[in-house]
């Protein structure tokens, strides 16, 4: 049976390109952020060493930019526009689905909604040049050494791992969004209960009832914040500039809790050192 094609590339080869470039995107992103933060920082949504946005971006370059390789002056602006649009689309989709912004260029000049900025967009053009003229020809030569059966086995093996990781990550994202939303809703109700309590000072029965409800709601809110912190831990550790307008209060509580824990660990370590 003839192998199906993904546009102009055999399907297995296209998937191997995707995982190959996703891995090297993860390496570059992790190295860049680690150097910038001055300590090791793992990047990417997936648990494994893959950044699919780079893998998909590389496939876009390979499929649509190679015909422009004979026109280097045209390749650069096209790559800048197309790849910046791709980054904006991914950022917008994540925010629309989860209501959380995982990267933010708002502190850079000439940014658009914090999802893309001019400096990164210009870098995309340079990356396309390097990929089309140097990296991908070497990658093609490397993967041409794989005979079709080996290519199939490798693609199936990597696909199973990637699918399992993706499903787990999607579940984690869904739980993160769920507990952020529940914690935020409970926080708003808690604020309303506190306001009602302040207004009920003249009626002892109402005051006692509201105090009991308030205490129960505070416990529930605390538990929800802890659950939101637990499920979002991977994303918060990998995307330090994570932000959200919809769940702003909950994110503030999570960061406050994390700060208290770090301070407690510092005090404990100092006592242990003595």
PDB file of N, CA and C in Angstrom, residues 43-123:
ATOM      1  N   UNK A  43      11.061  24.362  29.358  1.00  0.00           N
ATOM      2  CA  UNK A  43       9.999  25.052  28.632  1.00  0.00           C
ATOM      3  C   UNK A  43       9.077  24.046  27.951  1.00  0.00           C
ATOM      4  N   UNK A  44       7.950  24.549  27.472  1.00  0.00           N
ATOM      5  CA  UNK A  44       7.020  23.721  26.722  1.00  0.00           C
ATOM      6  C   UNK A  44       5.833  23.252  27.542  1.00  0.00           C
ATOM      7  N   UNK A  45       4.708  23.038  26.863  1.00  0.00           N
ATOM      8  CA  UNK A  45       3.498  22.560  27.520  1.00  0.00           C
ATOM      9  C   UNK A  45       3.584  21.077  27.837  1.00  0.00           C
ATOM     10  N   UNK A  46       4.169  20.311  26.926  1.00  0.00           N
ATOM     11  CA  UNK A  46       4.216  18.871  27.114  1.00  0.00           C
ATOM     12  C   UNK A  46       5.212  18.498  28.198  1.00  0.00           C
ATOM     13  N   UNK A  47       4.982  17.343  28.814  1.00  0.00           N
ATOM     14  CA  UNK A  47       5.909  16.876  29.849  1.00  0.00           C
ATOM     15  C   UNK A  47       7.239  16.489  29.234  1.00  0.00           C
ATOM     16  N   UNK A  48       7.198  15.923  28.024  1.00  0.00           N
ATOM     17  CA  UNK A  48       8.416  15.507  27.339  1.00  0.00           C
ATOM     18  C   UNK A  48       9.128  16.676  26.680  1.00  0.00           C
ATOM     19  N   UNK A  49      10.327  16.421  26.147  1.00  0.00           N
ATOM     20  CA  UNK A  49      11.136  17.488  25.541  1.00  0.00           C
ATOM     21  C   UNK A  49      10.707  17.841  24.121  1.00  0.00           C
ATOM     22  N   UNK A  50       9.494  18.351  23.996  1.00  0.00           N
ATOM     23  CA  UNK A  50       8.970  18.766  22.701  1.00  0.00           C
ATOM     24  C   UNK A  50       8.240  20.087  22.837  1.00  0.00           C
ATOM     25  N   UNK A  51       8.456  20.987  21.880  1.00  0.00           N
ATOM     26  CA  UNK A  51       7.682  22.230  21.776  1.00  0.00           C
ATOM     27  C   UNK A  51       6.970  22.196  20.421  1.00  0.00           C
ATOM     28  N   UNK A  52       5.733  21.715  20.387  1.00  0.00           N
ATOM     29  CA  UNK A  52       5.033  21.531  19.113  1.00  0.00           C
ATOM     30  C   UNK A  52       4.909  22.801  18.265  1.00  0.00           C
ATOM     31  N   UNK A  53       4.895  23.973  18.910  1.00  0.00           N
ATOM     32  CA  UNK A  53       4.775  25.204  18.127  1.00  0.00           C
ATOM     33  C   UNK A  53       5.956  25.353  17.170  1.00  0.00           C
ATOM     34  N   UNK A  54       7.140  24.871  17.601  1.00  0.00           N
ATOM     35  CA  UNK A  54       8.318  24.924  16.731  1.00  0.00           C
ATOM     36  C   UNK A  54       8.251  23.850  15.656  1.00  0.00           C
ATOM     37  N   UNK A  55       7.772  22.651  16.037  1.00  0.00           N
ATOM     38  CA  UNK A  55       7.634  21.583  15.053  1.00  0.00           C
ATOM     39  C   UNK A  55       6.669  21.960  13.953  1.00  0.00           C
ATOM     40  N   UNK A  56       5.515  22.512  14.339  1.00  0.00           N
ATOM     41  CA  UNK A  56       4.521  22.947  13.354  1.00  0.00           C
ATOM     42  C   UNK A  56       5.052  24.114  12.533  1.00  0.00           C
ATOM     43  N   UNK A  57       5.754  25.026  13.205  1.00  0.00           N
ATOM     44  CA  UNK A  57       6.343  26.168  12.497  1.00  0.00           C
ATOM     45  C   UNK A  57       7.362  25.722  11.465  1.00  0.00           C
ATOM     46  N   UNK A  58       8.184  24.732  11.830  1.00  0.00           N
ATOM     47  CA  UNK A  58       9.191  24.219  10.900  1.00  0.00           C
ATOM     48  C   UNK A  58       8.532  23.554   9.691  1.00  0.00           C
ATOM     49  N   UNK A  59       7.433  22.818   9.930  1.00  0.00           N
ATOM     50  CA  UNK A  59       6.717  22.204   8.808  1.00  0.00           C
ATOM     51  C   UNK A  59       6.141  23.260   7.870  1.00  0.00           C
ATOM     52  N   UNK A  60       5.645  24.355   8.444  1.00  0.00           N
ATOM     53  CA  UNK A  60       5.147  25.461   7.607  1.00  0.00           C
ATOM     54  C   UNK A  60       6.273  25.987   6.730  1.00  0.00           C
ATOM     55  N   UNK A  61       7.456  26.160   7.331  1.00  0.00           N
ATOM     56  CA  UNK A  61       8.614  26.637   6.565  1.00  0.00           C
ATOM     57  C   UNK A  61       8.975  25.671   5.443  1.00  0.00           C
ATOM     58  N   UNK A  62       9.056  24.385   5.794  1.00  0.00           N
ATOM     59  CA  UNK A  62       9.476  23.366   4.821  1.00  0.00           C
ATOM     60  C   UNK A  62       8.476  23.263   3.680  1.00  0.00           C
ATOM     61  N   UNK A  63       7.188  23.297   4.009  1.00  0.00           N
ATOM     62  CA  UNK A  63       6.157  23.078   2.990  1.00  0.00           C
ATOM     63  C   UNK A  63       5.921  24.292   2.101  1.00  0.00           C
ATOM     64  N   UNK A  64       5.993  25.486   2.687  1.00  0.00           N
ATOM     65  CA  UNK A  64       5.556  26.666   1.951  1.00  0.00           C
ATOM     66  C   UNK A  64       6.673  27.665   1.626  1.00  0.00           C
ATOM     67  N   UNK A  65       7.793  27.573   2.347  1.00  0.00           N
ATOM     68  CA  UNK A  65       8.861  28.542   2.096  1.00  0.00           C
ATOM     69  C   UNK A  65       9.935  28.015   1.151  1.00  0.00           C
ATOM     70  N   UNK A  66      10.050  26.688   1.031  1.00  0.00           N
ATOM     71  CA  UNK A  66      11.091  26.151   0.142  1.00  0.00           C
ATOM     72  C   UNK A  66      10.962  26.639  -1.304  1.00  0.00           C
ATOM     73  N   UNK A  67       9.739  26.753  -1.847  1.00  0.00           N
ATOM     74  CA  UNK A  67       9.628  27.298  -3.208  1.00  0.00           C
ATOM     75  C   UNK A  67      10.171  28.724  -3.334  1.00  0.00           C
ATOM     76  N   UNK A  68      10.287  29.425  -2.191  1.00  0.00           N
ATOM     77  CA  UNK A  68      10.810  30.792  -2.227  1.00  0.00           C
ATOM     78  C   UNK A  68      12.320  30.845  -2.037  1.00  0.00           C
ATOM     79  N   UNK A  69      12.964  29.672  -1.925  1.00  0.00           N
ATOM     80  CA  UNK A  69      14.407  29.662  -1.659  1.00  0.00           C
ATOM     81  C   UNK A  69      15.218  30.317  -2.772  1.00  0.00           C
ATOM     82  N   UNK A  70      14.650  30.367  -3.972  1.00  0.00           N
ATOM     83  CA  UNK A  70      15.335  31.031  -5.091  1.00  0.00           C
ATOM     84  C   UNK A  70      15.180  32.548  -5.032  1.00  0.00           C
ATOM     85  N   UNK A  71      14.341  33.018  -4.088  1.00  0.00           N
ATOM     86  CA  UNK A  71      14.084  34.456  -3.960  1.00  0.00           C
ATOM     87  C   UNK A  71      14.343  34.887  -2.509  1.00  0.00           C
ATOM     88  N   UNK A  72      15.606  34.966  -2.112  1.00  0.00           N
ATOM     89  CA  UNK A  72      15.934  35.260  -0.704  1.00  0.00           C
ATOM     90  C   UNK A  72      15.395  36.594  -0.200  1.00  0.00           C
ATOM     91  N   UNK A  73      15.316  37.586  -1.081  1.00  0.00           N
ATOM     92  CA  UNK A  73      14.800  38.893  -0.652  1.00  0.00           C
ATOM     93  C   UNK A  73      13.300  38.833  -0.364  1.00  0.00           C
ATOM     94  N   UNK A  74      12.605  37.926  -1.016  1.00  0.00           N
ATOM     95  CA  UNK A  74      11.174  37.755  -0.784  1.00  0.00           C
ATOM     96  C   UNK A  74      10.926  36.822   0.396  1.00  0.00           C
ATOM     97  N   UNK A  75      11.810  35.827   0.564  1.00  0.00           N
ATOM     98  CA  UNK A  75      11.634  34.833   1.625  1.00  0.00           C
ATOM     99  C   UNK A  75      11.579  35.481   3.001  1.00  0.00           C
ATOM    100  N   UNK A  76      12.455  36.436   3.243  1.00  0.00           N
ATOM    101  CA  UNK A  76      12.553  37.015   4.586  1.00  0.00           C
ATOM    102  C   UNK A  76      11.246  37.700   5.025  1.00  0.00           C
ATOM    103  N   UNK A  77      10.709  38.660   4.273  1.00  0.00           N
ATOM    104  CA  UNK A  77       9.470  39.315   4.742  1.00  0.00           C
ATOM    105  C   UNK A  77       8.284  38.351   4.815  1.00  0.00           C
ATOM    106  N   UNK A  78       8.204  37.402   3.875  1.00  0.00           N
ATOM    107  CA  UNK A  78       7.111  36.432   3.907  1.00  0.00           C
ATOM    108  C   UNK A  78       7.201  35.590   5.171  1.00  0.00           C
ATOM    109  N   UNK A  79       8.412  35.138   5.504  1.00  0.00           N
ATOM    110  CA  UNK A  79       8.619  34.321   6.704  1.00  0.00           C
ATOM    111  C   UNK A  79       8.272  35.111   7.958  1.00  0.00           C
ATOM    112  N   UNK A  80       8.683  36.359   8.012  1.00  0.00           N
ATOM    113  CA  UNK A  80       8.373  37.202   9.172  1.00  0.00           C
ATOM    114  C   UNK A  80       6.872  37.311   9.393  1.00  0.00           C
ATOM    115  N   UNK A  81       6.144  37.583   8.320  1.00  0.00           N
ATOM    116  CA  UNK A  81       4.693  37.781   8.423  1.00  0.00           C
ATOM    117  C   UNK A  81       3.986  36.476   8.752  1.00  0.00           C
ATOM    118  N   UNK A  82       4.324  35.402   8.028  1.00  0.00           N
ATOM    119  CA  UNK A  82       3.622  34.125   8.207  1.00  0.00           C
ATOM    120  C   UNK A  82       3.892  33.538   9.588  1.00  0.00           C
ATOM    121  N   UNK A  83       5.158  33.523  10.015  1.00  0.00           N
ATOM    122  CA  UNK A  83       5.497  32.902  11.291  1.00  0.00           C
ATOM    123  C   UNK A  83       5.010  33.743  12.477  1.00  0.00           C
ATOM    124  N   UNK A  84       5.023  35.055  12.335  1.00  0.00           N
ATOM    125  CA  UNK A  84       4.473  35.913  13.390  1.00  0.00           C
ATOM    126  C   UNK A  84       2.968  35.703  13.498  1.00  0.00           C
ATOM    127  N   UNK A  85       2.307  35.546  12.356  1.00  0.00           N
ATOM    128  CA  UNK A  85       0.868  35.266  12.356  1.00  0.00           C
ATOM    129  C   UNK A  85       0.587  33.921  13.024  1.00  0.00           C
ATOM    130  N   UNK A  86       1.446  32.944  12.773  1.00  0.00           N
ATOM    131  CA  UNK A  86       1.295  31.624  13.400  1.00  0.00           C
ATOM    132  C   UNK A  86       1.434  31.736  14.917  1.00  0.00           C
ATOM    133  N   UNK A  87       2.442  32.468  15.385  1.00  0.00           N
ATOM    134  CA  UNK A  87       2.629  32.633  16.822  1.00  0.00           C
ATOM    135  C   UNK A  87       1.429  33.366  17.442  1.00  0.00           C
ATOM    136  N   UNK A  88       0.935  34.375  16.751  1.00  0.00           N
ATOM    137  CA  UNK A  88      -0.234  35.125  17.258  1.00  0.00           C
ATOM    138  C   UNK A  88      -1.449  34.208  17.345  1.00  0.00           C
ATOM    139  N   UNK A  89      -1.649  33.387  16.322  1.00  0.00           N
ATOM    140  CA  UNK A  89      -2.799  32.485  16.287  1.00  0.00           C
ATOM    141  C   UNK A  89      -2.756  31.491  17.443  1.00  0.00           C
ATOM    142  N   UNK A  90      -1.573  30.918  17.709  1.00  0.00           N
ATOM    143  CA  UNK A  90      -1.436  29.957  18.805  1.00  0.00           C
ATOM    144  C   UNK A  90      -1.704  30.646  20.146  1.00  0.00           C
ATOM    145  N   UNK A  91      -1.127  31.843  20.335  1.00  0.00           N
ATOM    146  CA  UNK A  91      -1.343  32.588  21.570  1.00  0.00           C
ATOM    147  C   UNK A  91      -2.801  32.939  21.770  1.00  0.00           C
ATOM    148  N   UNK A  92      -3.453  33.385  20.686  1.00  0.00           N
ATOM    149  CA  UNK A  92      -4.878  33.740  20.771  1.00  0.00           C
ATOM    150  C   UNK A  92      -5.720  32.518  21.102  1.00  0.00           C
ATOM    151  N   UNK A  93      -5.439  31.372  20.460  1.00  0.00           N
ATOM    152  CA  UNK A  93      -6.214  30.152  20.684  1.00  0.00           C
ATOM    153  C   UNK A  93      -6.098  29.690  22.137  1.00  0.00           C
ATOM    154  N   UNK A  94      -4.887  29.713  22.684  1.00  0.00           N
ATOM    155  CA  UNK A  94      -4.692  29.302  24.077  1.00  0.00           C
ATOM    156  C   UNK A  94      -5.450  30.218  25.030  1.00  0.00           C
ATOM    157  N   UNK A  95      -5.402  31.512  24.765  1.00  0.00           N
ATOM    158  CA  UNK A  95      -6.112  32.459  25.629  1.00  0.00           C
ATOM    159  C   UNK A  95      -7.627  32.289  25.500  1.00  0.00           C
ATOM    160  N   UNK A  96      -8.101  32.033  24.278  1.00  0.00           N
ATOM    161  CA  UNK A  96      -9.536  31.863  24.063  1.00  0.00           C
ATOM    162  C   UNK A  96     -10.058  30.611  24.758  1.00  0.00           C
ATOM    163  N   UNK A  97      -9.244  29.552  24.766  1.00  0.00           N
ATOM    164  CA  UNK A  97      -9.680  28.278  25.343  1.00  0.00           C
ATOM    165  C   UNK A  97      -9.514  28.264  26.857  1.00  0.00           C
ATOM    166  N   UNK A  98      -8.359  28.732  27.342  1.00  0.00           N
ATOM    167  CA  UNK A  98      -8.057  28.618  28.776  1.00  0.00           C
ATOM    168  C   UNK A  98      -8.219  29.931  29.540  1.00  0.00           C
ATOM    169  N   UNK A  99      -8.344  31.059  28.822  1.00  0.00           N
ATOM    170  CA  UNK A  99      -8.437  32.391  29.436  1.00  0.00           C
ATOM    171  C   UNK A  99      -7.168  32.727  30.229  1.00  0.00           C
ATOM    172  N   UNK A 100      -6.052  32.116  29.826  1.00  0.00           N
ATOM    173  CA  UNK A 100      -4.768  32.358  30.477  1.00  0.00           C
ATOM    174  C   UNK A 100      -3.740  32.689  29.396  1.00  0.00           C
ATOM    175  N   UNK A 101      -2.924  33.697  29.644  1.00  0.00           N
ATOM    176  CA  UNK A 101      -1.871  34.090  28.705  1.00  0.00           C
ATOM    177  C   UNK A 101      -0.556  33.484  29.187  1.00  0.00           C
ATOM    178  N   UNK A 102       0.025  32.613  28.352  1.00  0.00           N
ATOM    179  CA  UNK A 102       1.208  31.865  28.779  1.00  0.00           C
ATOM    180  C   UNK A 102       2.519  32.550  28.416  1.00  0.00           C
ATOM    181  N   UNK A 103       2.516  33.431  27.457  1.00  0.00           N
ATOM    182  CA  UNK A 103       3.679  34.280  27.215  1.00  0.00           C
ATOM    183  C   UNK A 103       3.175  35.683  26.912  1.00  0.00           C
ATOM    184  N   UNK A 104       4.004  36.649  27.211  1.00  0.00           N
ATOM    185  CA  UNK A 104       3.550  38.035  27.124  1.00  0.00           C
ATOM    186  C   UNK A 104       4.720  38.934  26.727  1.00  0.00           C
ATOM    187  N   UNK A 105       4.578  39.577  25.577  1.00  0.00           N
ATOM    188  CA  UNK A 105       5.605  40.508  25.091  1.00  0.00           C
ATOM    189  C   UNK A 105       5.214  41.960  25.354  1.00  0.00           C
ATOM    190  N   UNK A 106       4.313  42.178  26.292  1.00  0.00           N
ATOM    191  CA  UNK A 106       3.819  43.536  26.548  1.00  0.00           C
ATOM    192  C   UNK A 106       4.923  44.486  26.980  1.00  0.00           C
ATOM    193  N   UNK A 107       6.016  43.944  27.542  1.00  0.00           N
ATOM    194  CA  UNK A 107       7.107  44.798  27.991  1.00  0.00           C
ATOM    195  C   UNK A 107       8.072  45.158  26.859  1.00  0.00           C
ATOM    196  N   UNK A 108       7.805  44.640  25.656  1.00  0.00           N
ATOM    197  CA  UNK A 108       8.672  44.940  24.508  1.00  0.00           C
ATOM    198  C   UNK A 108       7.981  45.937  23.582  1.00  0.00           C
ATOM    199  N   UNK A 109       8.793  46.701  22.859  1.00  0.00           N
ATOM    200  CA  UNK A 109       8.248  47.694  21.942  1.00  0.00           C
ATOM    201  C   UNK A 109       7.604  47.007  20.740  1.00  0.00           C
ATOM    202  N   UNK A 110       6.613  47.684  20.192  1.00  0.00           N
ATOM    203  CA  UNK A 110       5.933  47.240  18.980  1.00  0.00           C
ATOM    204  C   UNK A 110       5.375  45.828  19.125  1.00  0.00           C
ATOM    205  N   UNK A 111       4.613  45.627  20.201  1.00  0.00           N
ATOM    206  CA  UNK A 111       3.948  44.338  20.396  1.00  0.00           C
ATOM    207  C   UNK A 111       2.475  44.460  20.027  1.00  0.00           C
ATOM    208  N   UNK A 112       1.859  43.330  19.727  1.00  0.00           N
ATOM    209  CA  UNK A 112       0.442  43.301  19.402  1.00  0.00           C
ATOM    210  C   UNK A 112      -0.263  42.415  20.422  1.00  0.00           C
ATOM    211  N   UNK A 113      -0.989  43.048  21.344  1.00  0.00           N
ATOM    212  CA  UNK A 113      -1.732  42.352  22.397  1.00  0.00           C
ATOM    213  C   UNK A 113      -0.835  41.460  23.249  1.00  0.00           C
ATOM    214  N   UNK A 114       0.462  41.728  23.236  1.00  0.00           N
ATOM    215  CA  UNK A 114       1.398  40.948  24.041  1.00  0.00           C
ATOM    216  C   UNK A 114       1.680  39.565  23.476  1.00  0.00           C
ATOM    217  N   UNK A 115       1.019  39.202  22.371  1.00  0.00           N
ATOM    218  CA  UNK A 115       1.192  37.852  21.818  1.00  0.00           C
ATOM    219  C   UNK A 115       2.363  37.768  20.860  1.00  0.00           C
ATOM    220  N   UNK A 116       2.642  38.832  20.161  1.00  0.00           N
ATOM    221  CA  UNK A 116       3.783  38.897  19.241  1.00  0.00           C
ATOM    222  C   UNK A 116       4.409  40.275  19.373  1.00  0.00           C
ATOM    223  N   UNK A 117       5.628  40.385  18.906  1.00  0.00           N
ATOM    224  CA  UNK A 117       6.289  41.699  18.902  1.00  0.00           C
ATOM    225  C   UNK A 117       7.249  41.756  17.722  1.00  0.00           C
ATOM    226  N   UNK A 118       7.667  42.953  17.382  1.00  0.00           N
ATOM    227  CA  UNK A 118       8.486  43.164  16.191  1.00  0.00           C
ATOM    228  C   UNK A 118       9.818  42.430  16.278  1.00  0.00           C
ATOM    229  N   UNK A 119      10.494  42.512  17.424  1.00  0.00           N
ATOM    230  CA  UNK A 119      11.821  41.897  17.531  1.00  0.00           C
ATOM    231  C   UNK A 119      11.771  40.384  17.318  1.00  0.00           C
ATOM    232  N   UNK A 120      10.768  39.725  17.901  1.00  0.00           N
ATOM    233  CA  UNK A 120      10.625  38.275  17.718  1.00  0.00           C
ATOM    234  C   UNK A 120      10.201  37.964  16.288  1.00  0.00           C
ATOM    235  N   UNK A 121       9.341  38.798  15.729  1.00  0.00           N
ATOM    236  CA  UNK A 121       8.916  38.597  14.347  1.00  0.00           C
ATOM    237  C   UNK A 121      10.090  38.656  13.378  1.00  0.00           C
ATOM    238  N   UNK A 122      11.005  39.601  13.588  1.00  0.00           N
ATOM    239  CA  UNK A 122      12.191  39.695  12.735  1.00  0.00           C
ATOM    240  C   UNK A 122      13.097  38.470  12.916  1.00  0.00           C
ATOM    241  N   UNK A 123      13.115  37.946  14.140  1.00  0.00           N
ATOM    242  CA  UNK A 123      13.907  36.725  14.395  1.00  0.00           C
ATOM    243  C   UNK A 123      13.341  35.529  13.635  1.00  0.00           C
TER     244      UNK A 123
END
